Tab-separated table of C-alpha atoms in Angstrom:
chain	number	residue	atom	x	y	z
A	17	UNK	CA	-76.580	51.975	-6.412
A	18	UNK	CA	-77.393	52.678	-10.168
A	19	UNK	CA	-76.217	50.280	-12.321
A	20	UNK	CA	-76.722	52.328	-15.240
A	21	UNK	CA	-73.588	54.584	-13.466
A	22	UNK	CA	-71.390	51.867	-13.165
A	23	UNK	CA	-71.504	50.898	-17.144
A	24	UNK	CA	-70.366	54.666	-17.663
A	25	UNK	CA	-73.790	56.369	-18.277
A	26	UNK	CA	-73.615	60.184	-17.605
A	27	UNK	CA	-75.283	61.309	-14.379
A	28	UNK	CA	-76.987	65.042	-14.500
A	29	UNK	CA	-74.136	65.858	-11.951
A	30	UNK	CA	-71.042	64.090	-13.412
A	31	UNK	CA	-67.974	66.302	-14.997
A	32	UNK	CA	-68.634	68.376	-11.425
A	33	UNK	CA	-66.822	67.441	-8.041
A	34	UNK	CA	-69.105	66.389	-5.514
A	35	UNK	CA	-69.769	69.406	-2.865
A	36	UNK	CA	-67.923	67.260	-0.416
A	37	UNK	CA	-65.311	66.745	-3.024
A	38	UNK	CA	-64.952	70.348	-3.933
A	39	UNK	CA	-65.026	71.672	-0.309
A	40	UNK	CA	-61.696	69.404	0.197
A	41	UNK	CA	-60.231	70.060	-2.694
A	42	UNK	CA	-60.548	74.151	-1.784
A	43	UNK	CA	-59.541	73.131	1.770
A	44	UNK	CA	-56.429	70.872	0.870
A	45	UNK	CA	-55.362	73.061	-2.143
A	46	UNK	CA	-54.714	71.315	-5.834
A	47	UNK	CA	-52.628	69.217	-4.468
A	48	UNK	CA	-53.571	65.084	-5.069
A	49	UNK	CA	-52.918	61.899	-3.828
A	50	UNK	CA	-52.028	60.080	0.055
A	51	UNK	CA	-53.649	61.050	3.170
A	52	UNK	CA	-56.012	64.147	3.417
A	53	UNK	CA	-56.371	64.031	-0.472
A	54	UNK	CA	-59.250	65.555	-1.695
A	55	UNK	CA	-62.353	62.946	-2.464
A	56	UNK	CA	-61.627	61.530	-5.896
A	57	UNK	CA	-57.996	62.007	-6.432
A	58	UNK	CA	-55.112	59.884	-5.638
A	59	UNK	CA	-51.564	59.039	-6.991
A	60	UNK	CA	-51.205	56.879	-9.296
A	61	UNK	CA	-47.515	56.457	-9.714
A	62	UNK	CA	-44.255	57.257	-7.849
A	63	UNK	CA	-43.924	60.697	-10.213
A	64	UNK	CA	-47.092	61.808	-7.805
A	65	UNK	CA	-49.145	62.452	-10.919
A	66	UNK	CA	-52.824	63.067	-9.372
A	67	UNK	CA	-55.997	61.198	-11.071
A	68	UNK	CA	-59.327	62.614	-10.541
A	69	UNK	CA	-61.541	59.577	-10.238
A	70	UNK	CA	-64.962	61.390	-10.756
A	71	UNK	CA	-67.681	58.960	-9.174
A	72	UNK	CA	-65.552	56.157	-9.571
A	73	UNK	CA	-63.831	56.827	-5.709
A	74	UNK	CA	-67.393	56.589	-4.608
A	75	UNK	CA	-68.834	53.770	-6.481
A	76	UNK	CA	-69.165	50.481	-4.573
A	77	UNK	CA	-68.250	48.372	-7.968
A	78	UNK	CA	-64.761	50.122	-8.837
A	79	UNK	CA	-63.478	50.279	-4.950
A	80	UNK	CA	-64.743	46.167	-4.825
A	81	UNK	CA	-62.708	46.121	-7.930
A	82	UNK	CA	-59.622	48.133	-6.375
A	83	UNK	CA	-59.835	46.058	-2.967
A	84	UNK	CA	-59.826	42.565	-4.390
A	85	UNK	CA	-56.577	43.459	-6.526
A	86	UNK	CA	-55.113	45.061	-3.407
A	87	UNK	CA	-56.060	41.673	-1.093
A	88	UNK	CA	-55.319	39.621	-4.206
A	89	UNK	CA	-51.850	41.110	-4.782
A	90	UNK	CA	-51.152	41.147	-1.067
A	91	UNK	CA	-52.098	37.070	-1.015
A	92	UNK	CA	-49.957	36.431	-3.757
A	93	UNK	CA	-46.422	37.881	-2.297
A	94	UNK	CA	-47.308	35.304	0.724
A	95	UNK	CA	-48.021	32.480	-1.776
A	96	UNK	CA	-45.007	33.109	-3.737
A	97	UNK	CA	-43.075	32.102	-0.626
A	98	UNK	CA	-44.908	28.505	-1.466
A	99	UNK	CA	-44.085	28.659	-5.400
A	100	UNK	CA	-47.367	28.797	-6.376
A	101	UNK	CA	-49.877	31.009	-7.500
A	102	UNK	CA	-52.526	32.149	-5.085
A	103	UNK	CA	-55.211	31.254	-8.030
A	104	UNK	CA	-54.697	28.162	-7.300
A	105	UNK	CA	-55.822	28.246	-3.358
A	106	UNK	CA	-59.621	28.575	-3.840
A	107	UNK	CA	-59.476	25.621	-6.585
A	108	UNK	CA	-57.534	23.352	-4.434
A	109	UNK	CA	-59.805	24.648	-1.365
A	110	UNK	CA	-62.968	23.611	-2.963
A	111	UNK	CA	-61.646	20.438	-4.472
A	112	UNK	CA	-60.164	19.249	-1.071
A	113	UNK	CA	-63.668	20.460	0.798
A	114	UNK	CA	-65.419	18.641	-1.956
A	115	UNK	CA	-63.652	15.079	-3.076
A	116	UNK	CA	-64.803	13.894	-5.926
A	117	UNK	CA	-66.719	17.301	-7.369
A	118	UNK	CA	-67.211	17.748	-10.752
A	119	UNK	CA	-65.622	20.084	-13.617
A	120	UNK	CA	-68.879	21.897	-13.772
A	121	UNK	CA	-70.009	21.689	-10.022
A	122	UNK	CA	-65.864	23.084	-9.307
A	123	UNK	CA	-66.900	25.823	-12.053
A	124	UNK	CA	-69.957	27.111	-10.832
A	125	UNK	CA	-68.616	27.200	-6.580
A	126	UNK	CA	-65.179	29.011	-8.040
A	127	UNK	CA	-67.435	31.613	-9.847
A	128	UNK	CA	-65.390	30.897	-13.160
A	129	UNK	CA	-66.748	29.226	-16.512
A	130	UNK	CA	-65.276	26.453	-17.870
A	131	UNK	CA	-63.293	27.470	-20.697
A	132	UNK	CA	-61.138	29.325	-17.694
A	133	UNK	CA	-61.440	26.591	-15.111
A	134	UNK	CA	-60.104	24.005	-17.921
A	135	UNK	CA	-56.096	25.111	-17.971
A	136	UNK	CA	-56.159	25.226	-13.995
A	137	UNK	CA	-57.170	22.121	-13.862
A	138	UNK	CA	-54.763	20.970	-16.263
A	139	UNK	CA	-52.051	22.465	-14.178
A	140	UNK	CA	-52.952	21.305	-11.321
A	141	UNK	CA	-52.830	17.352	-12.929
A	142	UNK	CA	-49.640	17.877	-14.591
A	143	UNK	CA	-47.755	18.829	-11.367
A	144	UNK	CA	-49.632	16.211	-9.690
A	145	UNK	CA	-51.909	17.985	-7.359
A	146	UNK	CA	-55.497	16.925	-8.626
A	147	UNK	CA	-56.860	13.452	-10.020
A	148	UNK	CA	-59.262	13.495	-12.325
A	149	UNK	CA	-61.393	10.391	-13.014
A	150	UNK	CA	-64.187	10.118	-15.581
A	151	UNK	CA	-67.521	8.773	-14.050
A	152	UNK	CA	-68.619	5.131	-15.178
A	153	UNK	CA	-72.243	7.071	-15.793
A	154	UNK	CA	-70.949	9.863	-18.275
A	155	UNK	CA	-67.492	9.474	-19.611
A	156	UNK	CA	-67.724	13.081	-20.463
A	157	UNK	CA	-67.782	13.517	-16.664
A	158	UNK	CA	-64.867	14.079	-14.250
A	159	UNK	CA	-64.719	13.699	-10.847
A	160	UNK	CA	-62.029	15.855	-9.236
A	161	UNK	CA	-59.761	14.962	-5.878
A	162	UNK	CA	-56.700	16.133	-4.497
A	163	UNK	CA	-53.400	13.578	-4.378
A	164	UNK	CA	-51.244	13.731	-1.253
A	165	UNK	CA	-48.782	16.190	-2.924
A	166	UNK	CA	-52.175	18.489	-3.171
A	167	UNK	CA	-53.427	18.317	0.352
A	168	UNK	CA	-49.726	19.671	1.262
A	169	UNK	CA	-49.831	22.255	-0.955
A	170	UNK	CA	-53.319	23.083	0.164
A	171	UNK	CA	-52.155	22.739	3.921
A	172	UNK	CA	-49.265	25.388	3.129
A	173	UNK	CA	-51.489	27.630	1.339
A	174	UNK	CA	-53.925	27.884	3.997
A	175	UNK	CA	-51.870	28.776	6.390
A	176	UNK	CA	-50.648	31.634	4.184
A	177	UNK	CA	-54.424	32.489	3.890
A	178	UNK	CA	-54.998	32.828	7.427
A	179	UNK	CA	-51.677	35.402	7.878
A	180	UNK	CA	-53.968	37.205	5.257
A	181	UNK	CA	-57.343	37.087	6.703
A	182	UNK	CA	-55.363	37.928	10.025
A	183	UNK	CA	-54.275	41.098	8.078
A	184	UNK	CA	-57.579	41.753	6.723
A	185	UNK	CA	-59.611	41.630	9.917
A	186	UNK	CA	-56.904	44.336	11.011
A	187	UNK	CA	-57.511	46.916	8.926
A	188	UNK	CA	-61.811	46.133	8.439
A	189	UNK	CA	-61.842	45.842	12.177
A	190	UNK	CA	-63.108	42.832	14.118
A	191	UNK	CA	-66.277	44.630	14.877
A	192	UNK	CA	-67.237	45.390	11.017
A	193	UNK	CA	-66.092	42.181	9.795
A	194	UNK	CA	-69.313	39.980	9.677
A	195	UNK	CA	-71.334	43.069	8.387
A	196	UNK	CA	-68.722	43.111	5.579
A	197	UNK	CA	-68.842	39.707	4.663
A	198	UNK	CA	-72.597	39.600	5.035
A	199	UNK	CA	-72.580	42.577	2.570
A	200	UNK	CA	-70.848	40.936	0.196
A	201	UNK	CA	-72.576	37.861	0.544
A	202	UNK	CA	-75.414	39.849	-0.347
A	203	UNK	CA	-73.566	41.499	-3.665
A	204	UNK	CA	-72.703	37.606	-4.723
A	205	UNK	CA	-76.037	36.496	-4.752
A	206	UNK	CA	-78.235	39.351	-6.070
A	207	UNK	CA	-75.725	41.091	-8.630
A	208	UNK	CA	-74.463	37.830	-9.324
């Protein structure tokens, strides 16, 4: 992929459809948006307005982009169930995996910087899900771990993470699974 595209450079081809784009749209008529909608169009509201996405609908970086807000929305109806926010699961995950991790060590496995991480973590104190505890060695330092009330939460929360994944797997297919993750494994660590 071209990672000059993806900041919004032109292409020699881009303000034209795609052949395969054009061929459906002549096939399907000018109409946009739900199944058998031409390449590049979709709704994008209940008035059935149609948006031509260009080269986004075939870019790699806007549908990763488009899926992770669809999975993340879709986690967070099952989390509100819990009365939390599904932000929270990954932090609590790694914390609980990893007692006694620190601020920075919880910031760089999370994928978020500090200045982010920082009101999470004081969230998670004040309701009395984490402990933090400097270190005798740098008093700058904390060491993270989860109370009892946090392993519960965490306990709820993965179950509603595994009614997810369940979900997932069902529409990536058991088969492609692996070779997704793997794929985006790969993405993580060299675009990363």
């Amino acid at each position: 992929m071209d990672i000059k595209l993806i900041r919004g450079k032109r292409d020699a081809g881009e303000g034209k459809r795609p052949a395969r784009a054009r061929r459906l749209w002549r096939k399907n008529g000018r109409t946009a948006g739900g199944k058998g909608a031409p390449a590049g169009t979709a709704k994008a509201n209940g008035n059935g307005e149609a948006i031509d996405y260009g080269p986004l609908a075939d870019w790699v970086g806007f549908n990763l982009r488009m899926a992770q807000a669809a999975a993340f929305q879709a986690f967070s109806r099952l989390a509100q169930e819990i009365g939390t926010r599904p932000g929270r699961f990954a932090t609590l995950m790694l914390i609980g995996r990893n007692p006694g991790i620190s601020q920075t060590g919880l910031s760089r496995a999370n994928g978020r910087d500090k200045s982010s991480l920082t009101p999470v973590l004081n969230d998670l104190a004040r309701r009395g899900l984490v402990i933090r505890r400097r270190t005798r060695a740098d008093q700058r330092t904390y060491r993270l771990s989860l109370t009892p009330a946090g392993r519960r939460l965490l306990a709820e929360l993965t179950r509603c993470a595994r009614e997810h994944e369940r979900r997932l797997d069902q529409i990536i297919g058991a088969k492609e699974q692996k070779a997704f993750v793997r794929a985006l494994k790969r993405i993580i660590g060299q675009a990363g």
